[in-house]
Amino acid sequence: MATIDVLTAERILEATEEVLRRHGPAKATVVDVARALGVSHGSVYRHFRTKTALREAVTQRWLDRTSASLSGVVAGSGAPEERLRRWLAELFSAKRRKVGDDPELFATYMVLVGESSAVVDRHCADLTGQLAEIIREGLDRGDFAAAGATPEVLARAVFDASGRFHDPAYAREWDQPGIDAEFTALVDLVIRGLRAP
């Protein structure tokens, strides 16, 4: 007796990613996704009510991969300063991998991210929340000084200051000579600014 594959949201998102890689965001359709899965497009719509909902979900999934890898750094061991350095380095590394490992899919996602500002806002809030956890611990231990700012405000400042190394708008610069030294210089500056006197 043959097994019947159950159509899940995850399978649909995986297929959507492949369709986007193959056709790009302008030409990829829900019918293409359904065809790749061997189902009717109505089956896809039962999981995702609109094409926009499907595109937002696949964008969210893509961004969540970065958040998930960074959450391990937040929960990991080590002093807050060390974890902050590691978190910033992992964020930069994850963004570089997205560009270098699959440039076609990265370009596709840049279009989707532009369409999904609420998804991007949630992603940025998640990342700054992770930073705030590390900074809060540093403040509680006396390793960092707040100068009257909350961990959330400091986290946003660190996130914004490091934007050149994670904002996709700067992706063309990430393989330039000297970029690693520039990243290290920025992280050193941020850490010095957070250290308690």
PDB file of C-alpha atoms in Angstrom:
ATOM      1  CA  MET A   1       0.000   0.000   0.000  1.00  0.00           C
ATOM      2  CA  ALA A   2       1.452   3.379  -1.014  1.00  0.00           C
ATOM      3  CA  THR A   3       1.865   6.060   1.598  1.00  0.00           C
ATOM      4  CA  ILE A   4       0.071   9.340   1.059  1.00  0.00           C
ATOM      5  CA  ASP A   5       2.157  12.436   1.641  1.00  0.00           C
ATOM      6  CA  VAL A   6       0.337  14.894   3.817  1.00  0.00           C
ATOM      7  CA  LEU A   7       0.361  18.422   2.480  1.00  0.00           C
ATOM      8  CA  THR A   8       1.648  20.662   5.264  1.00  0.00           C
ATOM      9  CA  ALA A   9       2.416  24.353   5.438  1.00  0.00           C
ATOM     10  CA  GLU A  10       6.099  23.465   5.775  1.00  0.00           C
ATOM     11  CA  ARG A  11       6.070  21.416   2.552  1.00  0.00           C
ATOM     12  CA  ILE A  12       4.326  24.260   0.771  1.00  0.00           C
ATOM     13  CA  LEU A  13       6.932  26.753   2.013  1.00  0.00           C
ATOM     14  CA  GLU A  14       9.789  24.481   0.903  1.00  0.00           C
ATOM     15  CA  ALA A  15       8.238  24.138  -2.546  1.00  0.00           C
ATOM     16  CA  THR A  16       7.607  27.882  -2.721  1.00  0.00           C
ATOM     17  CA  GLU A  17      11.255  28.542  -2.011  1.00  0.00           C
ATOM     18  CA  GLU A  18      12.259  26.255  -4.882  1.00  0.00           C
ATOM     19  CA  VAL A  19       9.737  27.866  -7.226  1.00  0.00           C
ATOM     20  CA  LEU A  20      11.001  31.322  -6.283  1.00  0.00           C
ATOM     21  CA  ARG A  21      14.586  30.217  -6.876  1.00  0.00           C
ATOM     22  CA  ARG A  22      13.643  28.876 -10.296  1.00  0.00           C
ATOM     23  CA  HIS A  23      11.249  31.575 -11.536  1.00  0.00           C
ATOM     24  CA  GLY A  24      11.926  34.650  -9.397  1.00  0.00           C
ATOM     25  CA  PRO A  25       9.282  36.627  -7.510  1.00  0.00           C
ATOM     26  CA  ALA A  26       7.787  38.322 -10.565  1.00  0.00           C
ATOM     27  CA  LYS A  27       6.945  35.079 -12.400  1.00  0.00           C
ATOM     28  CA  ALA A  28       6.371  32.580  -9.563  1.00  0.00           C
ATOM     29  CA  THR A  29       2.708  31.747  -9.046  1.00  0.00           C
ATOM     30  CA  VAL A  30       0.654  29.673  -6.637  1.00  0.00           C
ATOM     31  CA  VAL A  31      -0.119  27.388  -9.578  1.00  0.00           C
ATOM     32  CA  ASP A  32       3.648  26.795  -9.996  1.00  0.00           C
ATOM     33  CA  VAL A  33       3.910  25.883  -6.307  1.00  0.00           C
ATOM     34  CA  ALA A  34       0.925  23.532  -6.569  1.00  0.00           C
ATOM     35  CA  ARG A  35       2.381  21.925  -9.691  1.00  0.00           C
ATOM     36  CA  ALA A  36       5.719  21.363  -7.908  1.00  0.00           C
ATOM     37  CA  LEU A  37       3.826  19.621  -5.099  1.00  0.00           C
ATOM     38  CA  GLY A  38       1.541  17.647  -7.426  1.00  0.00           C
ATOM     39  CA  VAL A  39      -1.612  19.151  -5.914  1.00  0.00           C
ATOM     40  CA  SER A  40      -4.285  21.608  -6.977  1.00  0.00           C
ATOM     41  CA  HIS A  41      -3.751  25.295  -6.293  1.00  0.00           C
ATOM     42  CA  GLY A  42      -6.852  25.117  -4.096  1.00  0.00           C
ATOM     43  CA  SER A  43      -4.909  22.797  -1.779  1.00  0.00           C
ATOM     44  CA  VAL A  44      -2.249  25.459  -1.375  1.00  0.00           C
ATOM     45  CA  TYR A  45      -4.903  28.104  -0.706  1.00  0.00           C
ATOM     46  CA  ARG A  46      -6.328  25.967   2.106  1.00  0.00           C
ATOM     47  CA  HIS A  47      -3.058  26.596   3.977  1.00  0.00           C
ATOM     48  CA  PHE A  48      -2.380  30.136   2.746  1.00  0.00           C
ATOM     49  CA  ARG A  49      -5.480  32.170   1.886  1.00  0.00           C
ATOM     50  CA  THR A  50      -3.722  34.477  -0.580  1.00  0.00           C
ATOM     51  CA  LYS A  51      -0.569  34.685  -2.650  1.00  0.00           C
ATOM     52  CA  THR A  52       0.509  37.568  -0.395  1.00  0.00           C
ATOM     53  CA  ALA A  53       0.071  35.401   2.714  1.00  0.00           C
ATOM     54  CA  LEU A  54       2.201  32.684   1.109  1.00  0.00           C
ATOM     55  CA  ARG A  55       4.938  35.146   0.148  1.00  0.00           C
ATOM     56  CA  GLU A  56       4.932  36.652   3.650  1.00  0.00           C
ATOM     57  CA  ALA A  57       5.155  33.202   5.235  1.00  0.00           C
ATOM     58  CA  VAL A  58       8.107  32.172   3.082  1.00  0.00           C
ATOM     59  CA  THR A  59       9.829  35.491   3.888  1.00  0.00           C
ATOM     60  CA  GLN A  60       9.182  34.991   7.608  1.00  0.00           C
ATOM     61  CA  ARG A  61      10.612  31.471   7.396  1.00  0.00           C
ATOM     62  CA  TRP A  62      13.742  32.789   5.715  1.00  0.00           C
ATOM     63  CA  LEU A  63      14.267  35.491   8.340  1.00  0.00           C
ATOM     64  CA  ASP A  64      13.482  33.112  11.207  1.00  0.00           C
ATOM     65  CA  ARG A  65      16.462  30.965  10.264  1.00  0.00           C
ATOM     66  CA  THR A  66      18.753  33.835  11.235  1.00  0.00           C
ATOM     67  CA  SER A  67      16.862  34.542  14.463  1.00  0.00           C
ATOM     68  CA  ALA A  68      17.014  30.869  15.457  1.00  0.00           C
ATOM     69  CA  SER A  69      20.771  30.617  14.958  1.00  0.00           C
ATOM     70  CA  LEU A  70      21.307  33.759  17.053  1.00  0.00           C
ATOM     71  CA  SER A  71      19.052  32.624  19.896  1.00  0.00           C
ATOM     72  CA  GLY A  72      21.643  29.964  20.705  1.00  0.00           C
ATOM     73  CA  VAL A  73      24.212  32.683  21.288  1.00  0.00           C
ATOM     74  CA  VAL A  74      21.833  34.575  23.582  1.00  0.00           C
ATOM     75  CA  ALA A  75      21.176  31.451  25.674  1.00  0.00           C
ATOM     76  CA  GLY A  76      24.785  30.284  25.528  1.00  0.00           C
ATOM     77  CA  SER A  77      27.506  30.490  28.085  1.00  0.00           C
ATOM     78  CA  GLY A  78      30.116  33.177  28.501  1.00  0.00           C
ATOM     79  CA  ALA A  79      30.229  36.727  29.734  1.00  0.00           C
ATOM     80  CA  PRO A  80      27.791  39.201  28.155  1.00  0.00           C
ATOM     81  CA  GLU A  81      30.620  41.016  26.362  1.00  0.00           C
ATOM     82  CA  GLU A  82      31.804  37.775  24.788  1.00  0.00           C
ATOM     83  CA  ARG A  83      28.259  36.778  23.802  1.00  0.00           C
ATOM     84  CA  LEU A  84      27.584  40.230  22.337  1.00  0.00           C
ATOM     85  CA  ARG A  85      30.695  39.941  20.177  1.00  0.00           C
ATOM     86  CA  ARG A  86      29.690  36.432  19.119  1.00  0.00           C
ATOM     87  CA  TRP A  87      26.088  37.500  18.395  1.00  0.00           C
ATOM     88  CA  LEU A  88      27.183  40.391  16.148  1.00  0.00           C
ATOM     89  CA  ALA A  89      29.721  38.160  14.381  1.00  0.00           C
ATOM     90  CA  GLU A  90      27.140  35.414  13.830  1.00  0.00           C
ATOM     91  CA  LEU A  91      24.614  37.922  12.463  1.00  0.00           C
ATOM     92  CA  PHE A  92      27.175  39.261   9.994  1.00  0.00           C
ATOM     93  CA  SER A  93      28.234  35.741   9.038  1.00  0.00           C
ATOM     94  CA  ALA A  94      24.621  34.566   8.569  1.00  0.00           C
ATOM     95  CA  LYS A  95      23.806  37.504   6.303  1.00  0.00           C
ATOM     96  CA  ARG A  96      26.963  36.948   4.256  1.00  0.00           C
ATOM     97  CA  ARG A  97      26.088  33.262   3.827  1.00  0.00           C
ATOM     98  CA  LYS A  98      22.625  34.168   2.561  1.00  0.00           C
ATOM     99  CA  VAL A  99      24.199  36.317  -0.153  1.00  0.00           C
ATOM    100  CA  GLY A 100      27.093  34.032  -1.040  1.00  0.00           C
ATOM    101  CA  ASP A 101      25.458  30.606  -0.887  1.00  0.00           C
ATOM    102  CA  ASP A 102      22.404  31.377  -3.002  1.00  0.00           C
ATOM    103  CA  PRO A 103      22.569  34.814  -4.675  1.00  0.00           C
ATOM    104  CA  GLU A 104      19.492  34.175  -6.828  1.00  0.00           C
ATOM    105  CA  LEU A 105      17.350  33.321  -3.832  1.00  0.00           C
ATOM    106  CA  PHE A 106      18.811  36.253  -1.894  1.00  0.00           C
ATOM    107  CA  ALA A 107      17.803  38.617  -4.709  1.00  0.00           C
ATOM    108  CA  THR A 108      14.333  37.087  -4.697  1.00  0.00           C
ATOM    109  CA  TYR A 109      14.010  37.551  -0.961  1.00  0.00           C
ATOM    110  CA  MET A 110      15.085  41.170  -1.234  1.00  0.00           C
ATOM    111  CA  VAL A 111      12.016  41.732  -3.414  1.00  0.00           C
ATOM    112  CA  LEU A 112       9.798  39.838  -0.957  1.00  0.00           C
ATOM    113  CA  VAL A 113      11.222  41.696   2.043  1.00  0.00           C
ATOM    114  CA  GLY A 114      10.361  44.947   0.294  1.00  0.00           C
ATOM    115  CA  GLU A 115       6.745  43.759   0.040  1.00  0.00           C
ATOM    116  CA  SER A 116       6.548  42.547   3.649  1.00  0.00           C
ATOM    117  CA  SER A 117       7.422  45.465   5.904  1.00  0.00           C
ATOM    118  CA  ALA A 118       5.473  44.004   8.845  1.00  0.00           C
ATOM    119  CA  VAL A 119       7.474  40.761   8.571  1.00  0.00           C
ATOM    120  CA  VAL A 120      10.730  42.733   8.511  1.00  0.00           C
ATOM    121  CA  ASP A 121       9.623  44.855  11.467  1.00  0.00           C
ATOM    122  CA  ARG A 122       8.904  41.694  13.497  1.00  0.00           C
ATOM    123  CA  HIS A 123      12.294  40.273  12.531  1.00  0.00           C
ATOM    124  CA  CYS A 124      14.117  43.444  13.608  1.00  0.00           C
ATOM    125  CA  ALA A 125      12.144  43.502  16.864  1.00  0.00           C
ATOM    126  CA  ASP A 126      13.131  39.885  17.514  1.00  0.00           C
ATOM    127  CA  LEU A 127      16.804  40.638  16.862  1.00  0.00           C
ATOM    128  CA  THR A 128      16.848  43.756  19.039  1.00  0.00           C
ATOM    129  CA  GLY A 129      15.047  41.757  21.734  1.00  0.00           C
ATOM    130  CA  GLN A 130      17.870  39.219  21.652  1.00  0.00           C
ATOM    131  CA  LEU A 131      20.433  41.998  21.941  1.00  0.00           C
ATOM    132  CA  ALA A 132      18.507  43.527  24.844  1.00  0.00           C
ATOM    133  CA  GLU A 133      18.708  40.203  26.730  1.00  0.00           C
ATOM    134  CA  ILE A 134      22.499  40.148  26.444  1.00  0.00           C
ATOM    135  CA  ILE A 135      22.803  43.822  27.370  1.00  0.00           C
ATOM    136  CA  ARG A 136      20.418  43.454  30.328  1.00  0.00           C
ATOM    137  CA  GLU A 137      22.583  40.657  31.710  1.00  0.00           C
ATOM    138  CA  GLY A 138      25.684  42.812  31.223  1.00  0.00           C
ATOM    139  CA  LEU A 139      23.997  45.652  33.107  1.00  0.00           C
ATOM    140  CA  ASP A 140      22.857  43.336  35.907  1.00  0.00           C
ATOM    141  CA  ARG A 141      26.391  41.977  36.318  1.00  0.00           C
ATOM    142  CA  GLY A 142      27.922  45.439  36.248  1.00  0.00           C
ATOM    143  CA  ASP A 143      29.894  44.700  33.064  1.00  0.00           C
ATOM    144  CA  PHE A 144      27.979  47.349  31.096  1.00  0.00           C
ATOM    145  CA  ALA A 145      26.830  50.829  32.092  1.00  0.00           C
ATOM    146  CA  ALA A 146      23.462  52.184  30.991  1.00  0.00           C
ATOM    147  CA  ALA A 147      24.005  55.954  31.344  1.00  0.00           C
ATOM    148  CA  GLY A 148      20.264  56.238  31.956  1.00  0.00           C
ATOM    149  CA  ALA A 149      19.202  54.172  28.925  1.00  0.00           C
ATOM    150  CA  THR A 150      17.148  50.979  29.060  1.00  0.00           C
ATOM    151  CA  PRO A 151      18.503  47.699  27.661  1.00  0.00           C
ATOM    152  CA  GLU A 152      15.981  48.055  24.814  1.00  0.00           C
ATOM    153  CA  VAL A 153      17.252  51.515  23.860  1.00  0.00           C
ATOM    154  CA  LEU A 154      20.868  50.340  24.025  1.00  0.00           C
ATOM    155  CA  ALA A 155      20.017  47.264  21.959  1.00  0.00           C
ATOM    156  CA  ARG A 156      18.422  49.401  19.261  1.00  0.00           C
ATOM    157  CA  ALA A 157      21.484  51.666  19.230  1.00  0.00           C
ATOM    158  CA  VAL A 158      23.813  48.664  18.811  1.00  0.00           C
ATOM    159  CA  PHE A 159      21.576  47.206  16.097  1.00  0.00           C
ATOM    160  CA  ASP A 160      21.459  50.492  14.194  1.00  0.00           C
ATOM    161  CA  ALA A 161      25.196  51.150  14.615  1.00  0.00           C
ATOM    162  CA  SER A 162      26.034  47.731  13.171  1.00  0.00           C
ATOM    163  CA  GLY A 163      23.587  48.029  10.265  1.00  0.00           C
ATOM    164  CA  ARG A 164      26.319  48.095   7.632  1.00  0.00           C
ATOM    165  CA  PHE A 165      27.124  44.515   8.590  1.00  0.00           C
ATOM    166  CA  HIS A 166      23.623  43.055   8.508  1.00  0.00           C
ATOM    167  CA  ASP A 167      21.340  45.344   6.507  1.00  0.00           C
ATOM    168  CA  PRO A 168      20.974  43.751   3.049  1.00  0.00           C
ATOM    169  CA  ALA A 169      21.235  47.214   1.477  1.00  0.00           C
ATOM    170  CA  TYR A 170      24.986  46.928   2.135  1.00  0.00           C
ATOM    171  CA  ALA A 171      25.368  43.371   0.790  1.00  0.00           C
ATOM    172  CA  ARG A 172      27.648  44.477  -2.069  1.00  0.00           C
ATOM    173  CA  GLU A 173      30.217  45.652   0.511  1.00  0.00           C
ATOM    174  CA  TRP A 174      30.363  42.401   2.488  1.00  0.00           C
ATOM    175  CA  ASP A 175      33.058  40.791   0.353  1.00  0.00           C
ATOM    176  CA  GLN A 176      35.207  43.919  -0.044  1.00  0.00           C
ATOM    177  CA  PRO A 177      38.824  43.882   1.157  1.00  0.00           C
ATOM    178  CA  GLY A 178      39.133  45.185   4.694  1.00  0.00           C
ATOM    179  CA  ILE A 179      35.501  44.582   5.661  1.00  0.00           C
ATOM    180  CA  ASP A 180      36.419  42.159   8.443  1.00  0.00           C
ATOM    181  CA  ALA A 181      38.800  44.678  10.030  1.00  0.00           C
ATOM    182  CA  GLU A 182      36.106  47.345   9.771  1.00  0.00           C
ATOM    183  CA  PHE A 183      33.610  45.016  11.440  1.00  0.00           C
ATOM    184  CA  THR A 184      36.033  44.261  14.278  1.00  0.00           C
ATOM    185  CA  ALA A 185      36.733  47.975  14.758  1.00  0.00           C
ATOM    186  CA  LEU A 186      33.013  48.706  15.026  1.00  0.00           C
ATOM    187  CA  VAL A 187      32.383  45.892  17.522  1.00  0.00           C
ATOM    188  CA  ASP A 188      35.342  47.058  19.633  1.00  0.00           C
ATOM    189  CA  LEU A 189      33.912  50.583  19.631  1.00  0.00           C
ATOM    190  CA  VAL A 190      30.442  49.349  20.638  1.00  0.00           C
ATOM    191  CA  ILE A 191      31.868  47.240  23.468  1.00  0.00           C
ATOM    192  CA  ARG A 192      33.975  50.127  24.760  1.00  0.00           C
ATOM    193  CA  GLY A 193      30.891  52.319  24.741  1.00  0.00           C
ATOM    194  CA  LEU A 194      28.911  49.780  26.783  1.00  0.00           C
ATOM    195  CA  ARG A 195      31.585  48.920  29.338  1.00  0.00           C
ATOM    196  CA  ALA A 196      31.083  50.135  32.872  1.00  0.00           C
ATOM    197  CA  PRO A 197      33.683  52.731  33.911  1.00  0.00           C
TER     198      PRO A 197
END
